[in-house]
Coordinates of C-alpha atoms (C1' of nucleotides) in Angstrom, one line a residue:
Chain G
M10 CA 73.0 115.8 129.3
S11 CA 74.2 118.4 126.9
I12 CA 73.0 118.6 123.3
A13 CA 76.3 117.4 122.0
T14 CA 76.0 113.6 122.4
S15 CA 77.1 112.4 119.0
E16 CA 77.1 113.4 115.3
V17 CA 78.9 116.6 116.1
T18 CA 82.6 116.8 115.4
N19 CA 84.1 117.5 118.8
R20 CA 87.8 118.2 119.1
R21 CA 88.0 114.9 120.9
D22 CA 86.6 112.2 118.6
P23 CA 88.7 109.0 119.1
A24 CA 86.6 107.0 116.6
R25 CA 87.1 109.5 113.9
T26 CA 90.8 109.8 114.6
R27 CA 91.2 106.1 114.5
E28 CA 89.2 105.9 111.3
R29 CA 91.4 108.6 109.7
L30 CA 94.5 106.8 110.8
L31 CA 93.2 103.6 109.2
M32 CA 92.3 105.2 105.9
A33 CA 95.4 107.2 105.6
G34 CA 97.4 104.2 106.5
F35 CA 95.7 102.0 104.0
E36 CA 96.4 104.4 101.2
E37 CA 100.0 104.8 102.0
V38 CA 100.4 101.1 102.5
Y39 CA 98.7 100.5 99.2
R40 CA 101.1 102.9 97.5
A41 CA 104.4 102.1 99.0
G42 CA 104.0 98.8 100.7
F43 CA 104.0 98.3 104.5
Q44 CA 107.8 98.3 104.9
G45 CA 108.2 101.0 102.4
C46 CA 105.6 103.4 103.8
D47 CA 106.4 106.2 106.2
L48 CA 104.5 106.8 109.4
N49 CA 105.0 110.6 109.1
A50 CA 103.4 110.5 105.7
I51 CA 100.4 108.6 107.1
L52 CA 100.2 111.2 110.0
G53 CA 100.3 114.1 107.5
K54 CA 97.6 112.5 105.4
A55 CA 95.5 111.8 108.4
G56 CA 96.0 115.2 109.8
V57 CA 96.9 113.8 113.3
T58 CA 100.1 113.6 115.2
K59 CA 102.4 110.8 116.3
G60 CA 100.9 111.0 119.8
A61 CA 97.5 110.2 118.5
L62 CA 98.8 107.3 116.5
Y63 CA 100.6 105.8 119.4
H64 CA 97.6 106.3 121.6
H65 CA 95.5 104.1 119.3
F66 CA 98.1 101.6 118.1
N67 CA 101.2 100.6 120.1
S68 CA 103.4 99.9 117.0
K69 CA 103.6 100.3 113.3
D70 CA 102.9 96.5 113.0
A71 CA 99.7 97.0 115.1
L72 CA 98.5 99.6 112.7
G73 CA 99.1 97.3 109.8
H74 CA 97.2 94.5 111.5
A75 CA 94.3 96.9 112.1
I76 CA 94.3 98.0 108.5
L77 CA 93.9 94.3 107.5
E78 CA 91.3 93.5 110.1
D79 CA 89.2 96.7 109.5
V80 CA 89.8 98.3 106.1
V81 CA 90.8 95.3 103.9
A82 CA 88.3 93.0 105.6
R83 CA 85.6 95.6 105.1
I84 CA 86.4 95.9 101.4
T85 CA 86.3 92.1 100.9
E86 CA 83.1 91.9 102.8
Q87 CA 81.4 94.5 100.7
K88 CA 82.6 93.3 97.3
W89 CA 82.5 89.6 97.8
L90 CA 81.2 88.1 101.0
E91 CA 78.0 90.1 101.7
P92 CA 76.7 89.9 98.1
L93 CA 77.4 86.1 97.9
R94 CA 75.8 85.3 101.3
T95 CA 72.6 87.2 100.7
S96 CA 72.1 86.2 97.0
D97 CA 69.5 83.6 96.0
T98 CA 71.2 83.2 92.6
P99 CA 74.8 82.6 93.8
L100 CA 76.4 81.7 90.5
D101 CA 75.0 84.7 88.7
T102 CA 76.1 86.9 91.6
L103 CA 79.6 85.5 91.5
I104 CA 79.8 86.2 87.9
A105 CA 78.5 89.7 88.4
I106 CA 81.1 90.4 91.1
I107 CA 83.9 89.2 88.9
E108 CA 82.6 91.3 86.0
G109 CA 82.4 94.3 88.4
T110 CA 86.2 94.4 88.6
F111 CA 87.6 97.7 87.5
T112 CA 89.7 97.0 84.5
D113 CA 91.5 100.3 83.8
D114 CA 95.3 100.5 83.9
E115 CA 95.2 102.7 87.0
H116 CA 93.4 100.1 89.1
A117 CA 95.4 97.3 87.5
A118 CA 98.7 98.9 88.5
G119 CA 97.5 99.0 92.2
G120 CA 96.9 95.3 92.5
C121 CA 94.8 93.7 95.2
P122 CA 95.3 95.2 98.6
L123 CA 95.0 91.9 100.4
N124 CA 97.4 90.1 98.1
N125 CA 99.8 93.0 98.2
L126 CA 100.1 92.7 102.0
A127 CA 100.0 89.0 101.9
Q128 CA 102.9 88.6 99.5
E129 CA 105.0 91.3 101.1
M130 CA 104.5 90.5 104.7
S131 CA 103.7 86.8 105.1
R132 CA 107.2 85.7 105.6
V133 CA 108.3 88.9 107.5
E134 CA 105.8 88.9 110.4
E135 CA 103.5 86.2 111.5
G136 CA 100.7 88.6 112.5
F137 CA 100.3 89.7 108.9
R138 CA 100.4 86.2 107.6
A139 CA 97.8 85.0 110.1
R140 CA 95.5 87.8 109.2
T141 CA 95.8 87.6 105.4
A142 CA 95.4 83.9 105.7
A143 CA 92.1 84.3 107.7
L144 CA 90.8 86.7 105.0
F145 CA 91.7 84.3 102.1
T146 CA 90.1 81.5 104.0
A147 CA 86.9 83.4 104.7
W148 CA 86.8 84.5 101.0
I149 CA 87.3 81.0 99.7
D150 CA 84.8 79.5 102.2
T151 CA 82.1 82.0 101.1
V152 CA 82.6 81.3 97.5
A153 CA 82.5 77.6 98.2
D154 CA 79.2 78.0 100.1
A155 CA 77.8 80.0 97.3
L156 CA 78.8 77.3 94.8
T157 CA 77.3 74.6 97.0
R158 CA 74.1 76.5 97.2
A159 CA 74.1 76.9 93.4
Q160 CA 74.5 73.1 93.3
A161 CA 71.6 72.6 95.5
Q162 CA 69.5 74.7 93.1
G163 CA 70.6 72.6 90.2
A164 CA 72.4 75.7 88.7
L165 CA 75.7 73.8 88.9
R166 CA 76.7 70.3 87.9
P167 CA 76.3 68.1 90.9
N168 CA 79.7 66.2 90.4
I169 CA 81.9 69.2 90.7
D170 CA 84.0 69.9 93.8
A171 CA 82.7 73.3 95.1
R172 CA 85.6 73.8 97.4
A173 CA 88.1 73.2 94.7
Q174 CA 86.4 75.4 92.3
A175 CA 86.2 78.2 94.9
Q176 CA 90.0 77.9 95.4
F177 CA 90.5 78.0 91.7
I178 CA 88.4 81.1 91.2
V179 CA 90.1 83.0 94.0
A180 CA 93.5 81.8 92.9
A181 CA 92.9 82.8 89.3
Y182 CA 91.5 86.1 90.3
E183 CA 94.5 87.0 92.4
G184 CA 96.8 85.7 89.8
Y185 CA 95.4 87.9 87.1
M186 CA 95.5 90.9 89.5
S187 CA 99.2 90.1 90.2
I188 CA 100.2 89.9 86.6
A189 CA 98.1 92.9 85.6
K190 CA 99.7 94.9 88.4
S191 CA 103.2 94.1 87.1
L192 CA 102.2 94.8 83.5
K193 CA 100.1 97.9 84.5
S194 CA 97.6 96.4 82.2
G195 CA 93.9 96.7 82.5
A196 CA 93.6 94.6 79.4
V197 CA 95.0 91.6 81.3
L198 CA 92.3 92.0 83.8
E199 CA 89.6 92.2 81.0
A200 CA 90.9 88.9 79.6
G201 CA 90.9 87.4 83.0
V202 CA 87.4 88.3 83.7
K203 CA 86.3 86.8 80.4
Q204 CA 88.2 83.7 81.0
M205 CA 86.9 83.2 84.5
V206 CA 83.3 83.9 83.6
A207 CA 83.6 81.4 80.7
H208 CA 84.9 78.8 83.1
L209 CA 82.1 79.4 85.5
N210 CA 79.6 79.1 82.8
S211 CA 81.1 75.8 81.7
L212 CA 80.2 74.4 85.1
R213 CA 76.5 74.8 84.4
P214 CA 74.4 71.6 83.9
E215 CA 72.9 71.8 80.4
D216 CA 74.9 74.3 78.5
S217 CA 76.1 75.5 75.1
H218 CA 79.7 76.3 75.4
G219 CA 81.6 75.4 72.3
Chain K
M29 CA 149.2 82.9 78.5
S30 CA 149.7 81.4 81.9
I31 CA 147.9 78.2 83.0
A32 CA 145.4 80.0 85.1
T33 CA 143.0 81.2 82.6
S34 CA 139.8 79.9 84.3
E35 CA 138.5 77.3 86.5
V36 CA 141.0 78.1 89.3
T37 CA 139.8 80.1 92.2
N38 CA 142.0 83.1 92.4
R39 CA 141.8 85.4 95.2
R40 CA 140.7 87.9 92.8
D41 CA 137.7 86.5 91.0
P42 CA 135.2 89.2 90.1
A43 CA 132.8 86.8 88.4
R44 CA 132.7 84.6 91.5
T45 CA 132.2 87.6 93.8
R46 CA 129.4 88.9 91.7
E47 CA 127.7 85.5 91.6
R48 CA 128.0 85.1 95.4
L49 CA 126.5 88.5 95.9
L50 CA 123.7 87.7 93.6
M51 CA 122.9 84.3 95.3
A52 CA 123.1 85.8 98.8
G53 CA 121.0 88.7 97.7
F54 CA 118.4 86.4 96.2
E55 CA 118.2 84.4 99.4
E56 CA 117.8 87.3 101.6
V57 CA 115.3 89.1 99.4
Y58 CA 113.4 85.8 99.2
R59 CA 113.3 85.7 102.9
A60 CA 112.6 89.3 104.0
G61 CA 111.5 91.0 100.8
F62 CA 113.6 93.7 99.1
Q63 CA 112.8 96.6 101.2
G64 CA 113.0 94.5 104.3
C65 CA 116.3 92.8 103.7
D66 CA 119.6 94.1 105.1
L67 CA 122.6 94.7 102.9
N68 CA 125.0 93.7 105.7
A69 CA 123.2 90.4 106.0
I70 CA 123.7 89.9 102.3
L71 CA 127.4 90.7 102.7
G72 CA 127.8 88.4 105.6
K73 CA 126.1 85.5 103.7
A74 CA 128.2 86.3 100.5
G75 CA 131.4 86.5 102.5
V76 CA 132.4 89.8 101.0
T77 CA 132.5 93.4 102.1
K78 CA 130.6 96.5 101.2
G79 CA 133.4 97.7 99.1
A80 CA 133.0 94.6 96.8
L81 CA 129.2 95.1 96.7
Y82 CA 129.5 98.8 95.6
H83 CA 132.1 97.9 93.1
H84 CA 129.8 95.6 91.2
F85 CA 126.5 97.4 91.9
N86 CA 126.1 101.1 92.4
S87 CA 122.9 101.0 94.6
K88 CA 120.8 98.5 96.4
D89 CA 118.3 98.9 93.6
A90 CA 120.9 97.9 91.0
L91 CA 121.5 94.7 93.0
G92 CA 117.8 94.0 93.0
H93 CA 117.6 94.5 89.3
A94 CA 120.5 92.1 88.7
I95 CA 118.9 89.5 91.0
L96 CA 115.8 89.7 88.7
E97 CA 117.7 89.7 85.4
D98 CA 120.2 87.0 86.4
V99 CA 118.9 84.7 89.2
V100 CA 115.1 84.9 88.8
A101 CA 115.3 84.9 85.0
R102 CA 117.6 81.9 85.2
I103 CA 115.2 79.9 87.4
T104 CA 112.2 80.7 85.1
E105 CA 114.3 79.7 82.1
Q106 CA 115.3 76.4 83.6
K107 CA 112.0 75.4 85.0
W108 CA 109.6 76.7 82.3
L109 CA 111.0 78.3 79.2
E110 CA 113.7 75.9 78.1
P111 CA 111.7 72.7 78.6
L112 CA 108.7 74.1 76.7
R113 CA 110.8 75.4 73.8
T114 CA 112.7 72.2 73.2
S115 CA 109.7 69.8 73.7
D116 CA 108.0 68.2 70.8
T117 CA 105.1 67.2 73.0
P118 CA 104.4 70.7 74.5
L119 CA 101.1 70.0 76.3
D120 CA 102.5 67.0 78.1
T121 CA 105.7 68.9 79.0
L122 CA 103.6 71.8 80.3
I123 CA 101.6 69.4 82.5
A124 CA 104.9 67.8 83.7
I125 CA 106.3 71.2 84.6
I126 CA 103.2 72.0 86.7
E127 CA 103.2 68.6 88.3
G128 CA 106.9 69.2 89.2
T129 CA 106.0 72.0 91.5
F130 CA 107.2 71.4 95.1
T131 CA 104.1 71.0 97.2
D132 CA 105.5 70.9 100.7
D133 CA 104.6 73.5 103.3
E134 CA 108.1 74.8 103.3
H135 CA 108.2 75.7 99.7
A136 CA 104.6 76.9 99.9
A137 CA 105.4 79.4 102.5
G138 CA 108.2 80.9 100.3
G139 CA 106.0 81.7 97.4
C140 CA 107.2 82.5 93.9
P141 CA 110.4 84.6 93.9
L142 CA 109.1 86.5 90.8
N143 CA 105.8 87.2 92.1
N144 CA 107.2 88.2 95.5
L145 CA 109.2 90.9 94.0
A146 CA 106.6 92.0 91.5
Q147 CA 103.9 92.5 94.2
E148 CA 106.2 94.2 96.6
M149 CA 108.1 96.5 94.2
S150 CA 106.0 97.2 91.1
R151 CA 104.5 100.3 92.5
V152 CA 107.6 101.3 94.4
E153 CA 110.2 101.5 91.8
E154 CA 109.8 101.4 88.0
G155 CA 113.0 99.4 87.3
F156 CA 111.6 96.4 89.3
R157 CA 108.2 96.7 87.6
A158 CA 109.7 96.8 84.1
R159 CA 111.9 93.8 84.9
T160 CA 109.2 91.6 86.4
A161 CA 106.8 92.6 83.6
A162 CA 109.4 91.4 81.1
L163 CA 109.7 88.2 82.8
F164 CA 106.0 87.6 83.0
T165 CA 105.6 88.4 79.4
A166 CA 108.4 86.0 78.3
W167 CA 106.8 83.3 80.5
I168 CA 103.3 83.8 79.0
D169 CA 104.7 84.1 75.5
T170 CA 106.5 80.8 75.8
V171 CA 103.5 79.0 77.2
A172 CA 101.4 80.5 74.4
D173 CA 103.8 79.3 71.8
A174 CA 103.9 75.8 73.3
L175 CA 100.1 75.7 73.2
T176 CA 100.0 76.9 69.6
R177 CA 102.4 74.2 68.7
A178 CA 100.3 71.7 70.5
Q179 CA 97.4 73.0 68.4
A180 CA 99.3 72.5 65.2
Q181 CA 100.0 68.9 66.2
G182 CA 96.3 68.4 66.8
A183 CA 96.9 67.8 70.5
L184 CA 94.8 70.8 71.4
R185 CA 91.4 71.9 70.1
P186 CA 91.8 74.3 67.3
N187 CA 89.2 76.8 68.4
I188 CA 90.8 77.7 71.7
D189 CA 92.7 80.9 72.2
A190 CA 96.3 79.8 73.0
R191 CA 97.4 83.2 74.3
A192 CA 94.3 83.5 76.6
Q193 CA 94.9 80.0 77.9
A194 CA 98.6 80.8 78.5
Q195 CA 97.7 83.8 80.6
F196 CA 95.1 81.8 82.4
I197 CA 97.6 79.1 83.4
V198 CA 100.2 81.5 84.5
A199 CA 97.7 83.6 86.4
A200 CA 96.2 80.5 88.1
Y201 CA 99.6 79.2 88.9
E202 CA 100.7 82.5 90.5
G203 CA 97.4 82.8 92.3
Y204 CA 97.7 79.4 93.9
M205 CA 101.3 80.2 94.8
S206 CA 100.1 83.4 96.5
I207 CA 97.4 81.8 98.5
A208 CA 99.5 78.9 99.5
K209 CA 102.2 81.3 100.7
S210 CA 99.7 83.1 102.9
L211 CA 98.2 79.8 104.2
K212 CA 101.6 78.1 104.4
S213 CA 99.8 75.2 102.8
G214 CA 101.4 72.7 100.5
A215 CA 97.9 71.1 100.2
V216 CA 96.6 74.2 98.4
L217 CA 99.4 73.8 95.9
E218 CA 98.6 70.1 95.4
A219 CA 94.9 71.1 94.8
G220 CA 96.0 73.7 92.4
V221 CA 98.2 71.4 90.4
K222 CA 95.3 68.9 90.1
Q223 CA 93.0 71.6 89.0
M224 CA 95.3 73.1 86.4
V225 CA 96.2 69.8 85.0
A226 CA 92.5 68.9 84.8
H227 CA 91.9 72.1 83.0
L228 CA 94.6 71.5 80.5
N229 CA 93.4 68.0 79.8
S230 CA 89.9 69.3 79.2
L231 CA 91.4 71.3 76.3
R232 CA 92.4 68.2 74.4
P233 CA 90.3 67.3 71.2
E234 CA 88.7 64.0 71.8
D235 CA 88.7 63.4 75.5
S236 CA 86.8 61.7 78.3
H237 CA 86.7 64.2 81.1
G238 CA 83.4 63.8 83.0
Chain H
dA4 C1' 152.6 101.9 87.2
dT5 C1' 148.3 102.0 86.3
dT6 C1' 143.8 100.1 86.5
dG7 C1' 140.6 96.9 88.4
dA8 C1' 139.1 94.6 92.5
dC9 C1' 138.4 94.6 96.6
dA10 C1' 138.9 95.8 102.3
dT11 C1' 138.1 99.0 106.2
dA12 C1' 136.3 102.6 108.5
dC13 C1' 133.0 105.8 108.7
dC14 C1' 129.1 109.0 107.8
dA15 C1' 124.6 110.9 107.8
dA16 C1' 120.0 110.7 107.3
dC17 C1' 115.9 108.5 107.9
dC18 C1' 112.4 106.8 110.9
dG19 C1' 110.2 104.0 114.3
dG20 C1' 109.5 104.8 118.8
dT21 C1' 109.4 107.3 123.4
dA22 C1' 109.3 110.8 127.1
dT23 C1' 106.7 114.3 128.5
dG24 C1' 103.3 117.8 128.6
dT25 C1' 98.5 119.3 128.3
dA26 C1' 93.8 119.8 127.2
dT27 C1' 89.4 117.5 127.6
dG28 C1' 86.0 114.5 129.3
dT29 C1' 84.3 111.3 133.3
dT30 C1' 83.6 109.6 137.7
dT31 C1' 83.2 110.0 142.7
dA32 C1' 82.8 111.9 147.2
dT33 C1' 80.8 115.3 150.0
Chain V
dA9 C1' 76.0 120.9 142.7
dT10 C1' 80.6 121.0 142.6
dA11 C1' 85.2 120.2 143.1
dA12 C1' 88.7 116.9 143.5
dA13 C1' 90.6 112.9 141.4
dC14 C1' 91.3 110.4 137.6
dA15 C1' 91.4 108.6 132.9
dT16 C1' 91.4 109.5 128.0
dA17 C1' 93.0 111.8 124.0
dC18 C1' 95.9 113.9 122.1
dA19 C1' 100.4 117.4 120.9
dT20 C1' 105.5 118.4 120.8
dA21 C1' 110.1 117.4 120.9
dC22 C1' 113.6 114.4 120.7
dC23 C1' 116.3 110.2 120.9
dG24 C1' 119.1 106.5 119.0
dG25 C1' 119.6 102.6 116.3
dT26 C1' 119.5 100.9 111.8
dT27 C1' 121.1 101.1 107.2
dG28 C1' 122.2 102.6 102.6
dG29 C1' 126.0 104.8 101.0
dT30 C1' 130.9 106.8 100.7
dA31 C1' 135.8 108.0 101.1
dT32 C1' 140.0 106.1 101.4
dG33 C1' 143.5 102.6 101.6
dT34 C1' 145.6 98.3 99.8
dC35 C1' 146.6 94.4 97.0
dA36 C1' 146.9 91.9 92.7
dA37 C1' 147.3 91.6 87.7
dT38 C1' 148.8 93.2 83.3

DNA sequence: ATTGACATACCAACCGGTATGTATGTTTAT
DNA sequence: ATAAACATACATACCGGTTGGTATGTCAAT
């Protein structure tokens, strides 16, 4: 065995190459949409050639699928799913996540990466639709679980439908993101955060919300 | 003046030609997205040639802009703006509009034409962004006006922020449409309608909503 | 007869995809 | 241990179909 087992950046580093393609692809897709983005632009940004791309992915669609499964899923996992799953104060964590939304115009204009791809590609290619649907479902499920746990703790009224509320929260969140993107308005996002947090607080058992 | 002033379908009928291009364009854009749709497919569906298209519009983008300004704006006007403006029971009308949403899987999978274009094109081309933003703004404004009028009638609690609630409703509506599109689920839309109506009813002054 | 309203034919560039070559590991037989 | 044999991981060059756009011709209306 030589010294160079890992950590070192060999000229041959398939994992790194694949990761660079995914990140560059994500950024370009986020900018121009999937159909609107250019493979050569992705290659330029990633610093690899078309041969490398088509070694790791056998079509542009396959790259898009991988971007959803790896990059977008990872972002969702880090920002929403993981914190919610590990929290023992789920409702507070949920509110904190929502309040953690970046509300500058720059971020607003970008929109939600998941929703961007879902809206553009769902009717165009089934692979995209299935993958975005899986991510939405996992997202809603995890929020619903968190709300159910909050209910078990007595932090949430027992008569509310956790699943319906989870759908409501995710829908409202994506809706605000959509409108804010079109209006290039971080202010819309701020108002949305306030509104959603107020709504969640109104679901607490003994509350003062007049 | 001859008899043939209007109504008759002359072989030369620029207004009709333009309208056919807009309708065919709308349908193709609704199916495949703007960047994904094919001009020749639009021409085939409209039954006109490329010469006719480029006589009425000087680019594909210009056609897209006209689809937003004419077709999408008209749909929004008919379903939301006009009923809300003319109603003397604005809150009930708003609820009726929401409940009038088609909740079959077919419609769900199509999504909202306005949101489809907004999400796909806002970052790609400024003309699309500006036009979708104008439509969202008009939509929210009209809902806000309706809520304010409901407030003046005493049909809505005086302490609520009409504009914030209008944004909330439109955002939630578009969010549900987005998720339902990805999930191809009319059931999601049904749940959304129920949730939004319940929310609106909770804004009434003296109410029983436990 | 001149302008608007199209039709037809065609172009040219972009871009996803491929064919092919090559350098770098990895295994296997001796 | 080592070399052959093979597989992986790219690089380069190029193809060809798609598609937005144009140039030109023709017909109708005033």
